[in-house]
mmCIF file of C-alpha atoms in Angstrom:
data_model
loop_
_atom_site.group_PDB
_atom_site.id
_atom_site.type_symbol
_atom_site.label_atom_id
_atom_site.label_comp_id
_atom_site.label_asym_id
_atom_site.label_seq_id
_atom_site.Cartn_x
_atom_site.Cartn_y
_atom_site.Cartn_z
ATOM 1 C CA MET D 22 -69.575 -61.152 -47.676
ATOM 2 C CA LEU D 23 -68.443 -62.703 -44.393
ATOM 3 C CA THR D 24 -71.993 -62.759 -43.076
ATOM 4 C CA THR D 25 -73.251 -64.527 -46.179
ATOM 5 C CA LEU D 26 -70.510 -67.163 -45.910
ATOM 6 C CA THR D 27 -71.346 -67.823 -42.246
ATOM 7 C CA LYS D 28 -75.036 -68.393 -43.032
ATOM 8 C CA PHE D 29 -74.104 -70.769 -45.846
ATOM 9 C CA GLN D 30 -71.809 -72.804 -43.581
ATOM 10 C CA SER D 31 -74.439 -73.020 -40.815
ATOM 11 C CA ARG D 32 -77.031 -74.284 -43.292
ATOM 12 C CA ARG D 33 -74.529 -76.781 -44.613
ATOM 13 C CA TRP D 34 -73.861 -78.045 -41.069
ATOM 14 C CA PHE D 35 -77.594 -78.376 -40.438
ATOM 15 C CA VAL D 36 -78.077 -80.452 -43.596
ATOM 16 C CA GLN D 37 -75.182 -82.704 -42.607
ATOM 17 C CA GLU D 38 -76.689 -83.327 -39.160
ATOM 18 C CA ILE D 39 -80.054 -84.196 -40.656
ATOM 19 C CA SER D 40 -78.421 -86.633 -43.076
ATOM 20 C CA ARG D 41 -76.473 -88.303 -40.280
ATOM 21 C CA LEU D 42 -79.579 -88.773 -38.099
ATOM 22 C CA PHE D 43 -81.523 -90.162 -41.053
ATOM 23 C CA ALA D 44 -78.765 -92.682 -41.754
ATOM 24 C CA GLN D 45 -78.803 -93.848 -38.109
ATOM 25 C CA VAL D 46 -82.548 -94.350 -38.208
ATOM 26 C CA CYS D 47 -82.340 -96.371 -41.410
ATOM 27 C CA VAL D 48 -79.624 -98.600 -39.982
ATOM 28 C CA ARG D 49 -81.664 -99.195 -36.823
ATOM 29 C CA HIS D 50 -84.772 -100.108 -38.808
ATOM 30 C CA GLU D 51 -82.780 -102.501 -40.965
ATOM 31 C CA PHE D 52 -81.450 -104.171 -37.810
ATOM 32 C CA ILE D 53 -84.943 -104.533 -36.307
ATOM 33 C CA GLY D 54 -86.335 -105.820 -39.581
ATOM 34 C CA SER D 55 -83.630 -108.440 -39.888
ATOM 35 C CA LEU D 56 -84.196 -109.445 -36.259
ATOM 36 C CA LEU D 57 -87.948 -109.912 -36.808
ATOM 37 C CA LEU D 58 -87.315 -111.852 -40.003
ATOM 38 C CA GLY D 59 -84.966 -114.233 -38.189
ATOM 39 C CA LEU D 60 -87.442 -114.693 -35.321
ATOM 40 C CA LYS D 61 -90.234 -115.477 -37.770
ATOM 41 C CA SER D 62 -88.126 -118.061 -39.569
ATOM 42 C CA ASN D 63 -87.165 -119.701 -36.256
ATOM 43 C CA LEU D 64 -90.835 -119.928 -35.192
ATOM 44 C CA ALA D 65 -91.774 -121.408 -38.559
ATOM 45 C CA ALA D 66 -89.059 -124.048 -38.255
ATOM 46 C CA GLN D 67 -90.171 -124.852 -34.691
ATOM 47 C CA ARG D 68 -93.777 -125.231 -35.836
ATOM 48 C CA LYS D 69 -92.722 -127.679 -38.544
ATOM 49 C CA THR D 70 -90.686 -129.791 -36.140
ATOM 50 C CA THR D 71 -92.944 -129.733 -33.067
ATOM 51 C CA GLY D 72 -96.348 -129.184 -34.654
ATOM 52 C CA ILE D 73 -97.204 -126.276 -32.287
ATOM 53 C CA MET D 74 -99.494 -123.629 -33.749
ATOM 54 C CA ASN D 75 -98.948 -119.946 -33.112
ATOM 55 C CA VAL D 76 -101.766 -118.642 -30.933
ATOM 56 C CA SER D 77 -102.084 -115.024 -29.990
ATOM 57 C CA THR D 78 -103.542 -114.479 -26.535
ATOM 58 C CA SER D 79 -103.245 -110.697 -26.575
ATOM 59 C CA CYS D 80 -105.300 -109.994 -29.688
ATOM 60 C CA ALA D 81 -108.965 -110.928 -29.599
ATOM 61 C CA LEU D 82 -109.200 -110.963 -33.396
ATOM 62 C CA CYS D 83 -106.245 -113.315 -33.871
ATOM 63 C CA ALA D 84 -106.907 -115.673 -30.980
ATOM 64 C CA LYS D 85 -109.038 -118.752 -31.410
ATOM 65 C CA PRO D 86 -112.473 -118.510 -29.801
ATOM 66 C CA ARG D 87 -112.822 -120.711 -26.750
ATOM 67 C CA ILE D 88 -116.281 -122.252 -26.568
ATOM 68 C CA SER D 89 -117.003 -123.508 -23.081
ATOM 69 C CA LYS D 90 -119.964 -125.830 -22.713
ATOM 70 C CA LYS D 91 -121.997 -125.259 -19.588
ATOM 71 C CA LYS D 92 -122.334 -128.496 -17.704
ATOM 72 C CA GLU D 93 -125.710 -129.450 -16.344
ATOM 73 C CA LEU D 94 -125.916 -129.447 -12.576
ATOM 74 C CA SER D 95 -126.471 -132.792 -10.937
ATOM 75 C CA GLU D 96 -129.305 -133.433 -8.520
ATOM 76 C CA LYS D 97 -127.041 -133.119 -5.484
ATOM 77 C CA LYS D 98 -125.620 -129.820 -6.703
ATOM 78 C CA LEU D 99 -129.101 -128.524 -7.431
ATOM 79 C CA THR D 100 -130.029 -128.996 -3.773
ATOM 80 C CA ARG D 101 -127.452 -126.388 -2.853
ATOM 81 C CA HIS D 102 -129.428 -123.858 -4.866
ATOM 82 C CA PHE D 103 -132.876 -124.990 -3.714
ATOM 83 C CA VAL D 104 -133.952 -123.704 -0.310
ATOM 84 C CA ASP D 105 -137.502 -124.127 0.940
ATOM 85 C CA HIS D 106 -137.258 -122.416 4.348
ATOM 86 C CA ARG D 107 -135.519 -119.314 5.692
ATOM 87 C CA ASN D 108 -135.312 -117.441 8.983
ATOM 88 C CA VAL D 109 -135.182 -113.728 8.215
ATOM 89 C CA LYS D 110 -134.661 -110.768 10.523
ATOM 90 C CA LEU D 111 -136.206 -107.564 9.227
ATOM 91 C CA VAL D 112 -135.475 -104.068 10.532
ATOM 92 C CA ALA D 113 -137.381 -101.214 8.953
ATOM 93 C CA GLY D 114 -135.803 -97.811 8.393
ATOM 94 C CA ALA D 115 -135.918 -95.100 11.039
ATOM 95 C CA GLY D 116 -137.538 -91.729 10.453
ATOM 96 C CA GLY D 117 -135.459 -88.640 9.821
ATOM 97 C CA LYS D 118 -135.066 -86.050 12.577
ATOM 98 C CA GLY D 119 -136.830 -82.706 12.501
ATOM 99 C CA ALA D 120 -134.923 -79.447 12.075
ATOM 100 C CA CYS D 121 -134.799 -76.557 14.535
ATOM 101 C CA THR D 122 -134.070 -73.426 12.501
ATOM 102 C CA PHE D 123 -135.350 -69.855 12.258
ATOM 103 C CA HIS D 124 -135.999 -67.742 9.218
ATOM 104 C CA SER D 125 -133.176 -65.288 8.480
ATOM 105 C CA GLU D 126 -133.678 -62.488 5.983
ATOM 106 C CA PRO D 127 -132.421 -58.894 5.748
ATOM 107 C CA ARG D 128 -134.753 -56.321 7.338
ATOM 108 C CA LYS D 129 -136.927 -59.125 8.704
ATOM 109 C CA GLU D 130 -135.747 -59.517 12.251
ATOM 110 C CA TRP D 131 -138.539 -61.758 13.566
ATOM 111 C CA GLY D 132 -138.851 -64.322 10.789
ATOM 112 C CA GLY D 133 -140.075 -67.121 13.028
ATOM 113 C CA PRO D 134 -139.340 -70.867 13.028
ATOM 114 C CA ASP D 135 -138.970 -72.650 9.690
ATOM 115 C CA GLY D 136 -137.610 -76.100 10.594
ATOM 116 C CA GLY D 137 -139.165 -78.888 8.498
ATOM 117 C CA ASN D 138 -140.201 -82.396 9.484
ATOM 118 C CA GLY D 139 -138.098 -85.472 8.793
ATOM 119 C CA GLY D 140 -138.998 -88.122 6.229
ATOM 120 C CA ASP D 141 -140.521 -91.492 7.072
ATOM 121 C CA GLY D 142 -138.396 -94.643 7.188
ATOM 122 C CA GLY D 143 -138.639 -97.274 4.496
ATOM 123 C CA ASN D 144 -140.923 -100.292 4.754
ATOM 124 C CA ILE D 145 -139.897 -103.848 3.901
ATOM 125 C CA ILE D 146 -142.372 -105.726 1.708
ATOM 126 C CA ILE D 147 -142.360 -109.412 0.775
ATOM 127 C CA LYS D 148 -143.522 -109.728 -2.838
ATOM 128 C CA VAL D 149 -144.300 -112.793 -4.935
ATOM 129 C CA ASP D 150 -142.425 -113.162 -8.219
ATOM 130 C CA LEU D 151 -143.117 -115.942 -10.716
ATOM 131 C CA GLN D 152 -139.500 -115.887 -11.924
ATOM 132 C CA VAL D 153 -138.212 -116.876 -8.475
ATOM 133 C CA LYS D 154 -138.295 -120.628 -7.822
ATOM 134 C CA SER D 155 -136.480 -120.916 -4.487
ATOM 135 C CA LEU D 156 -135.722 -119.053 -1.273
ATOM 136 C CA ALA D 157 -131.977 -119.349 -1.889
ATOM 137 C CA GLN D 158 -131.700 -115.661 -2.860
ATOM 138 C CA VAL D 159 -133.354 -114.456 0.360
ATOM 139 C CA ALA D 160 -130.774 -112.987 2.738
ATOM 140 C CA PRO D 161 -130.948 -113.706 6.486
ATOM 141 C CA PHE D 162 -131.029 -109.979 7.377
ATOM 142 C CA TYR D 163 -132.638 -106.935 5.785
ATOM 143 C CA LYS D 164 -132.349 -103.301 6.896
ATOM 144 C CA GLY D 165 -134.630 -100.636 5.479
ATOM 145 C CA ASP D 166 -133.454 -97.192 4.422
ATOM 146 C CA ASN D 167 -133.723 -94.281 6.847
ATOM 147 C CA GLY D 168 -135.661 -91.135 6.078
ATOM 148 C CA ASP D 169 -133.851 -87.867 5.391
ATOM 149 C CA SER D 170 -133.708 -85.139 8.005
ATOM 150 C CA GLY D 171 -135.732 -81.957 7.713
ATOM 151 C CA GLY D 172 -134.140 -78.689 6.671
ATOM 152 C CA SER D 173 -134.566 -74.958 6.968
ATOM 153 C CA LYS D 174 -137.076 -72.872 4.995
ATOM 154 C CA ASN D 175 -139.784 -75.421 5.878
ATOM 155 C CA CYS D 176 -138.117 -78.144 3.808
ATOM 156 C CA TYR D 177 -139.379 -81.611 4.644
ATOM 157 C CA GLY D 178 -137.075 -84.630 4.540
ATOM 158 C CA ARG D 179 -137.552 -87.183 1.782
ATOM 159 C CA ASN D 180 -139.279 -90.440 2.619
ATOM 160 C CA ALA D 181 -137.090 -93.548 2.277
ATOM 161 C CA SER D 182 -137.712 -96.009 -0.541
ATOM 162 C CA THR D 183 -139.355 -99.371 0.087
ATOM 163 C CA THR D 184 -137.249 -102.546 0.210
ATOM 164 C CA TYR D 185 -138.749 -105.522 -1.643
ATOM 165 C CA ILE D 186 -137.972 -109.188 -0.993
ATOM 166 C CA ALA D 187 -138.793 -111.447 -3.950
ATOM 167 C CA VAL D 188 -140.169 -114.868 -3.010
ATOM 168 C CA PRO D 189 -141.672 -117.684 -5.123
ATOM 169 C CA VAL D 190 -145.343 -118.514 -5.417
ATOM 170 C CA GLY D 191 -146.517 -120.623 -2.479
ATOM 171 C CA THR D 192 -144.449 -118.944 0.239
ATOM 172 C CA VAL D 193 -145.925 -119.028 3.724
ATOM 173 C CA VAL D 194 -144.842 -116.351 6.212
ATOM 174 C CA LYS D 195 -144.808 -117.438 9.851
ATOM 175 C CA GLU D 196 -143.966 -115.746 13.120
ATOM 176 C CA LEU D 197 -143.375 -117.823 16.247
ATOM 177 C CA GLY D 198 -144.906 -120.808 14.488
ATOM 178 C CA LYS D 199 -148.141 -119.026 13.522
ATOM 179 C CA THR D 200 -149.014 -118.282 9.903
ATOM 180 C CA VAL D 201 -149.337 -114.538 9.305
ATOM 181 C CA SER D 202 -149.545 -114.534 5.502
ATOM 182 C CA ASP D 203 -150.032 -117.013 2.669
ATOM 183 C CA LEU D 204 -148.598 -115.735 -0.608
ATOM 184 C CA SER D 205 -150.156 -117.811 -3.362
ATOM 185 C CA GLN D 206 -150.600 -115.357 -6.275
ATOM 186 C CA HIS D 207 -148.250 -113.446 -8.536
ATOM 187 C CA ASN D 208 -147.410 -109.874 -7.400
ATOM 188 C CA GLN D 209 -149.090 -110.466 -4.048
ATOM 189 C CA GLU D 210 -147.484 -108.317 -1.351
ATOM 190 C CA TYR D 211 -147.187 -108.467 2.417
ATOM 191 C CA VAL D 212 -145.884 -105.505 4.400
ATOM 192 C CA ALA D 213 -143.613 -107.260 6.860
ATOM 193 C CA VAL D 214 -142.315 -104.255 8.832
ATOM 194 C CA PHE D 215 -143.269 -100.576 8.783
ATOM 195 C CA GLY D 216 -140.760 -97.753 8.804
ATOM 196 C CA GLY D 217 -140.613 -95.224 11.603
ATOM 197 C CA ALA D 218 -142.377 -91.874 11.336
ATOM 198 C CA GLY D 219 -140.276 -88.784 10.713
ATOM 199 C CA GLY D 220 -139.497 -86.338 13.493
ATOM 200 C CA LYS D 221 -141.195 -82.959 13.842
ATOM 201 C CA GLY D 222 -139.420 -79.655 13.177
ATOM 202 C CA ASN D 223 -139.838 -76.593 15.341
ATOM 203 C CA ARG D 224 -142.266 -75.117 12.806
ATOM 204 C CA PHE D 225 -144.732 -77.854 13.859
ATOM 205 C CA PHE D 226 -144.748 -76.543 17.446
ATOM 206 C CA LEU D 227 -145.517 -72.929 16.519
ATOM 207 C CA SER D 228 -148.607 -71.630 18.375
ATOM 208 C CA ASN D 229 -150.062 -68.391 19.738
ATOM 209 C CA GLU D 230 -148.588 -69.114 23.149
ATOM 210 C CA ASN D 231 -145.136 -70.088 21.820
ATOM 211 C CA ARG D 232 -144.025 -67.917 18.918
ATOM 212 C CA ALA D 233 -140.386 -69.106 18.966
ATOM 213 C CA PRO D 234 -140.359 -72.846 19.728
ATOM 214 C CA MET D 235 -136.956 -74.433 20.207
ATOM 215 C CA THR D 236 -138.305 -77.985 20.177
ATOM 216 C CA ALA D 237 -137.580 -80.570 17.447
ATOM 217 C CA THR D 238 -138.090 -84.318 17.775
ATOM 218 C CA LEU D 239 -136.112 -87.272 16.459
ATOM 219 C CA GLY D 240 -137.552 -89.814 14.059
ATOM 220 C CA GLU D 241 -139.082 -93.004 15.383
ATOM 221 C CA ARG D 242 -137.280 -96.305 15.057
ATOM 222 C CA GLY D 243 -138.437 -98.825 12.488
ATOM 223 C CA GLN D 244 -140.273 -101.998 13.334
ATOM 224 C CA GLU D 245 -138.252 -105.185 13.920
ATOM 225 C CA ARG D 246 -139.460 -108.747 13.356
ATOM 226 C CA VAL D 247 -138.046 -112.227 12.931
ATOM 227 C CA LEU D 248 -140.047 -114.222 10.374
ATOM 228 C CA GLN D 249 -139.904 -117.758 9.031
ATOM 229 C CA LEU D 250 -140.426 -118.212 5.303
ATOM 230 C CA GLU D 251 -141.546 -121.630 4.097
ATOM 231 C CA LEU D 252 -142.004 -122.671 0.488
ATOM 232 C CA ARG D 253 -144.782 -125.082 -0.352
ATOM 233 C CA THR D 254 -144.903 -126.291 -3.919
ATOM 234 C CA MET D 255 -147.964 -125.069 -5.793
ATOM 235 C CA ALA D 256 -149.265 -127.954 -7.885
ATOM 236 C CA HIS D 257 -152.596 -129.556 -8.673
ATOM 237 C CA ALA D 258 -151.435 -133.154 -8.159
ATOM 238 C CA GLY D 259 -148.674 -134.642 -6.062
ATOM 239 C CA LEU D 260 -146.832 -137.920 -6.634
ATOM 240 C CA VAL D 261 -146.517 -139.605 -3.251
ATOM 241 C CA GLY D 262 -144.550 -142.789 -2.737
ATOM 242 C CA PHE D 263 -141.600 -144.495 -1.137
ATOM 243 C CA PRO D 264 -138.046 -143.978 -2.414
ATOM 244 C CA ASN D 265 -137.227 -145.653 -5.726
ATOM 245 C CA ALA D 266 -140.900 -146.204 -6.556
ATOM 246 C CA GLY D 267 -140.482 -144.571 -9.956
ATOM 247 C CA LYS D 268 -142.049 -141.163 -9.279
ATOM 248 C CA SER D 269 -139.421 -139.206 -11.209
ATOM 249 C CA SER D 270 -139.615 -141.601 -14.157
ATOM 250 C CA LEU D 271 -143.394 -141.286 -14.156
ATOM 251 C CA LEU D 272 -143.167 -137.479 -14.170
ATOM 252 C CA ARG D 273 -140.787 -137.653 -17.131
ATOM 253 C CA ALA D 274 -143.237 -139.935 -18.954
ATOM 254 C CA ILE D 275 -146.312 -137.690 -18.610
ATOM 255 C CA SER D 276 -144.744 -134.203 -18.770
ATOM 256 C CA ASN D 277 -141.770 -132.291 -20.113
ATOM 257 C CA ALA D 278 -140.019 -132.174 -16.735
ATOM 258 C CA ARG D 279 -136.622 -133.838 -16.568
ATOM 259 C CA PRO D 280 -135.816 -134.742 -12.965
ATOM 260 C CA ALA D 281 -132.815 -136.941 -12.239
ATOM 261 C CA VAL D 282 -133.418 -140.687 -12.480
ATOM 262 C CA ALA D 283 -131.146 -143.360 -11.013
ATOM 263 C CA ALA D 284 -131.280 -146.919 -9.667
ATOM 264 C CA TYR D 285 -130.731 -145.922 -6.035
ATOM 265 C CA PRO D 286 -133.209 -144.473 -3.512
ATOM 266 C CA PHE D 287 -133.452 -140.755 -2.629
ATOM 267 C CA THR D 288 -132.503 -139.666 -6.127
ATOM 268 C CA THR D 289 -134.934 -136.756 -5.861
ATOM 269 C CA LEU D 290 -133.816 -134.396 -3.125
ATOM 270 C CA ASN D 291 -136.101 -131.458 -3.921
ATOM 271 C CA PRO D 292 -139.568 -131.203 -5.468
ATOM 272 C CA HIS D 293 -139.933 -131.017 -9.241
ATOM 273 C CA VAL D 294 -143.017 -129.677 -10.989
ATOM 274 C CA GLY D 295 -144.051 -130.855 -14.442
ATOM 275 C CA ILE D 296 -146.849 -129.564 -16.647
ATOM 276 C CA VAL D 297 -149.270 -131.917 -18.404
ATOM 277 C CA ASN D 298 -150.675 -130.202 -21.513
ATOM 278 C CA TYR D 299 -154.033 -131.128 -23.046
ATOM 279 C CA ARG D 300 -155.486 -130.477 -26.476
ATOM 280 C CA ASP D 301 -157.856 -127.797 -25.176
ATOM 281 C CA HIS D 302 -154.776 -125.880 -23.910
ATOM 282 C CA GLU D 303 -155.536 -126.726 -20.306
ATOM 283 C CA GLN D 304 -152.538 -127.324 -18.056
ATOM 284 C CA VAL D 305 -152.274 -129.488 -14.952
ATOM 285 C CA ALA D 306 -149.269 -129.148 -12.666
ATOM 286 C CA VAL D 307 -147.886 -132.375 -11.171
ATOM 287 C CA ALA D 308 -145.292 -132.285 -8.380
ATOM 288 C CA ASP D 309 -142.734 -135.003 -7.741
ATOM 289 C CA ILE D 310 -142.409 -135.097 -3.948
ATOM 290 C CA PRO D 311 -139.191 -136.660 -2.561
ATOM 291 C CA GLY D 312 -139.534 -140.163 -1.183
ATOM 292 C CA ILE D 313 -141.251 -140.735 2.145
ATOM 293 C CA ILE D 314 -140.112 -143.436 4.573
ATOM 294 C CA CYS D 315 -141.642 -144.916 7.699
ATOM 295 C CA GLY D 316 -141.439 -142.358 10.485
ATOM 296 C CA ALA D 317 -141.301 -139.350 8.177
ATOM 297 C CA HIS D 318 -143.773 -137.504 10.407
ATOM 298 C CA LEU D 319 -141.160 -137.850 13.161
ATOM 299 C CA ASN D 320 -138.662 -136.050 10.902
ATOM 300 C CA ARG D 321 -136.909 -139.225 9.766
ATOM 301 C CA GLY D 322 -135.302 -139.392 6.344
ATOM 302 C CA LEU D 323 -136.107 -136.157 4.570
ATOM 303 C CA GLY D 324 -138.703 -135.704 7.280
ATOM 304 C CA ILE D 325 -141.384 -133.047 7.434
ATOM 305 C CA SER D 326 -139.265 -130.639 5.391
ATOM 306 C CA PHE D 327 -140.933 -132.023 2.263
ATOM 307 C CA LEU D 328 -144.175 -133.363 3.722
ATOM 308 C CA ARG D 329 -145.467 -129.792 3.803
ATOM 309 C CA HIS D 330 -145.285 -129.637 0.004
ATOM 310 C CA ILE D 331 -148.141 -132.165 -0.117
ATOM 311 C CA GLU D 332 -150.440 -129.743 1.711
ATOM 312 C CA ARG D 333 -150.758 -127.574 -1.413
ATOM 313 C CA CYS D 334 -151.650 -130.453 -3.743
ATOM 314 C CA ARG D 335 -155.375 -130.605 -4.398
ATOM 315 C CA PHE D 336 -155.364 -134.318 -5.242
ATOM 316 C CA LEU D 337 -152.802 -137.068 -4.697
ATOM 317 C CA LEU D 338 -151.375 -139.884 -6.804
ATOM 318 C CA PHE D 339 -150.047 -142.741 -4.681
ATOM 319 C CA VAL D 340 -147.259 -144.404 -6.668
ATOM 320 C CA LEU D 341 -146.681 -148.034 -5.658
ATOM 321 C CA ASP D 342 -143.877 -150.354 -6.692
ATOM 322 C CA LEU D 343 -145.532 -153.554 -7.932
ATOM 323 C CA SER D 344 -142.229 -155.418 -8.116
ATOM 324 C CA SER D 345 -142.172 -155.644 -4.309
ATOM 325 C CA PRO D 346 -144.285 -158.239 -2.478
ATOM 326 C CA GLU D 347 -147.546 -157.075 -0.890
ATOM 327 C CA PRO D 348 -147.669 -153.620 -2.472
ATOM 328 C CA TRP D 349 -150.854 -152.739 -0.572
ATOM 329 C CA THR D 350 -148.778 -152.413 2.593
ATOM 330 C CA GLN D 351 -146.991 -149.469 0.945
ATOM 331 C CA LEU D 352 -150.331 -147.721 0.522
ATOM 332 C CA GLN D 353 -151.254 -148.303 4.168
ATOM 333 C CA GLN D 354 -147.921 -146.913 5.381
ATOM 334 C CA LEU D 355 -148.159 -143.860 3.123
ATOM 335 C CA ARG D 356 -151.653 -143.068 4.372
ATOM 336 C CA TYR D 357 -150.517 -143.475 7.962
ATOM 337 C CA GLU D 358 -147.604 -141.053 7.525
ATOM 338 C CA LEU D 359 -149.819 -138.422 5.872
ATOM 339 C CA ASP D 360 -152.525 -138.697 8.540
ATOM 340 C CA GLN D 361 -149.939 -138.400 11.294
ATOM 341 C CA TYR D 362 -148.539 -135.261 9.717
ATOM 342 C CA GLU D 363 -151.923 -133.644 9.018
ATOM 343 C CA PRO D 364 -155.195 -135.382 9.870
ATOM 344 C CA GLY D 365 -157.546 -135.631 6.918
ATOM 345 C CA LEU D 366 -154.841 -135.272 4.287
ATOM 346 C CA THR D 367 -155.625 -138.684 2.803
ATOM 347 C CA HIS D 368 -159.318 -137.782 2.412
ATOM 348 C CA ARG D 369 -158.514 -135.593 -0.557
ATOM 349 C CA PRO D 370 -159.309 -136.944 -4.043
ATOM 350 C CA HIS D 371 -156.624 -139.426 -4.980
ATOM 351 C CA ALA D 372 -155.755 -142.284 -7.295
ATOM 352 C CA ILE D 373 -153.515 -145.316 -6.971
ATOM 353 C CA VAL D 374 -150.839 -145.724 -9.638
ATOM 354 C CA ALA D 375 -149.335 -149.208 -9.909
ATOM 355 C CA ASN D 376 -145.910 -148.602 -11.436
ATOM 356 C CA LYS D 377 -143.268 -150.964 -12.877
ATOM 357 C CA MET D 378 -145.700 -153.220 -14.689
ATOM 358 C CA ASP D 379 -142.889 -154.263 -17.030
ATOM 359 C CA LEU D 380 -141.138 -156.259 -14.285
ATOM 360 C CA PRO D 381 -141.859 -159.949 -13.679
ATOM 361 C CA GLY D 382 -144.427 -160.718 -11.017
ATOM 362 C CA ALA D 383 -146.190 -157.377 -11.377
ATOM 363 C CA ARG D 384 -149.327 -158.897 -12.944
ATOM 364 C CA GLY D 385 -149.987 -161.149 -9.976
ATOM 365 C CA ASN D 386 -149.350 -158.336 -7.503
ATOM 366 C CA LEU D 387 -151.790 -156.123 -9.441
ATOM 367 C CA GLU D 388 -154.673 -158.558 -8.956
ATOM 368 C CA ALA D 389 -153.824 -158.922 -5.271
ATOM 369 C CA LEU D 390 -153.677 -155.128 -4.886
ATOM 370 C CA ARG D 391 -157.101 -154.657 -6.453
ATOM 371 C CA GLY D 392 -158.477 -157.172 -3.992
ATOM 372 C CA HIS D 393 -157.213 -155.168 -0.995
ATOM 373 C CA VAL D 394 -158.228 -151.637 -2.054
ATOM 374 C CA ALA D 395 -161.549 -150.184 -3.101
ATOM 375 C CA HIS D 396 -160.244 -147.221 -5.111
ATOM 376 C CA ARG D 397 -159.307 -147.220 -8.762
ATOM 377 C CA VAL D 398 -155.904 -148.697 -9.582
ATOM 378 C CA ILE D 399 -154.149 -147.524 -12.762
ATOM 379 C CA PRO D 400 -151.382 -149.903 -13.911
ATOM 380 C CA VAL D 401 -148.568 -148.121 -15.765
ATOM 381 C CA SER D 402 -144.951 -148.579 -16.726
ATOM 382 C CA ALA D 403 -142.967 -145.370 -16.589
ATOM 383 C CA LEU D 404 -140.038 -147.037 -18.344
ATOM 384 C CA THR D 405 -141.919 -148.194 -21.430
ATOM 385 C CA GLY D 406 -144.766 -145.665 -21.320
ATOM 386 C CA GLN D 407 -147.389 -148.401 -21.051
ATOM 387 C CA ASN D 408 -150.900 -147.143 -20.167
ATOM 388 C CA THR D 409 -149.754 -143.597 -19.371
ATOM 389 C CA GLU D 410 -152.654 -142.270 -21.473
ATOM 390 C CA GLU D 411 -155.147 -143.658 -18.960
ATOM 391 C CA LEU D 412 -153.290 -141.912 -16.154
ATOM 392 C CA ILE D 413 -153.293 -138.599 -18.027
ATOM 393 C CA LEU D 414 -157.047 -138.869 -18.724
ATOM 394 C CA HIS D 415 -157.810 -139.746 -15.110
ATOM 395 C CA LEU D 416 -155.652 -136.833 -14.008
ATOM 396 C CA ARG D 417 -157.847 -134.546 -16.083
ATOM 397 C CA GLU D 418 -160.973 -136.049 -14.492
ATOM 398 C CA LEU D 419 -159.611 -135.239 -11.039
ATOM 399 C CA TYR D 420 -158.762 -131.729 -12.179
ATOM 400 C CA ASP D 421 -162.217 -131.092 -13.654
ATOM 401 C CA GLY D 422 -163.833 -132.471 -10.512
ATOM 402 C CA TYR D 423 -161.813 -130.095 -8.388
ATOM 403 C CA LEU D 424 -162.876 -127.125 -10.529
ATOM 404 C CA GLN D 425 -166.545 -128.109 -10.244
ATOM 405 C CA THR D 426 -166.268 -128.475 -6.481
ATOM 406 C CA HIS D 427 -164.422 -125.220 -5.741
ATOM 407 C CA GLY D 428 -165.500 -123.142 -8.733
ATOM 408 C CA GLN D 429 -163.446 -121.808 -11.613
ATOM 409 C CA GLY D 430 -163.194 -118.263 -10.276
ATOM 410 C CA SER D 431 -163.079 -118.842 -6.547
ATOM 411 C CA GLY D 432 -159.276 -118.801 -6.472
ATOM 412 C CA GLN D 433 -159.139 -120.624 -3.171
ATOM 413 C CA ASP D 434 -155.575 -121.812 -2.928
ATOM 414 C CA MET D 435 -155.449 -122.504 -6.654
ATOM 415 C CA PRO D 436 -152.014 -123.066 -8.140
ATOM 416 C CA THR D 437 -151.028 -120.471 -10.688
ATOM 417 C CA ARG D 438 -150.366 -121.495 -14.258
ATOM 418 C CA TRP D 439 -146.794 -122.077 -15.393
#
């Protein structure tokens, strides 16, 4: 009877404790609920008075999406990303060393040498990629991977993987001022440096005279070179003229390219390439070369850093500003600068484009210009689009003439299609 009473009292005490804990939890939850309710009412009153919306920054579903518009880079900022020459030091990978080991096996006391050869070092290859438009991504130093060392049981070391350097179409590789490779086609490769050969293991030196060679050689060092990479724009036609002659506006008028246009000289600081499309699906690439000044062949102004882009153009379009007096003097100075940079450059097929015909005085200068030159003069206005059709048709005539002269399939320094 006493035992039964004790069990009953203990159960009664346990139920009382559970009830007390439950009451404490309920009171605490009521306090927290009232606190949250008061905070919510205060925030609602503050929103009504101040007009501030509640924005959650911790929850991605509750927060407002922030749409950031990507600003277009200006012409000056684009020059930071456009690089047309690089000095690169290349060091190929070294070969792995050979192993000097002997075969060990129970009850085979004279197992003989079993050291394997090391793997070859990795080469460094310069490869053309159409998606790359500048040399800005090319690092100043490249080091190839080393080959793995040989192992026992006649295990050869693994050859190192090849390191590729992606460059744009039209990259010229030079060493000590001499051209060693001209990369003008997509996926064209040039092995710049070769990796070192792997070392020999002692198994290689096994012979009838020496049954237990202890000799193993180290891998050879990789080749080292310092190369200069230069980018020359690949285009069929090049717009050549003095600063503020309207070359960028003319390129915008005849193609879908959108170079920067402004009322001050040297607006274009890097070459732009536009594509002129024809009804027969033929495409002609036209390059807007930055402005040339007197003494450009002496590295004045933008200097020879952009004169080399004209070398790749198969025919030239001399853009003259007809609003200036005596526009034929501009043509004479442009021809002089090109001949001083590379003799015979002006003998390529070319046309004379008389721009800014919408300005006063241009008509009189046009007649005077035609009296001083023997070549065809095409008057246009890049601002209004006047007579641009004649320029586009003449551009196609120059292109077809170039194909007939060099052949459609010869591929001699032909610009690739965009």
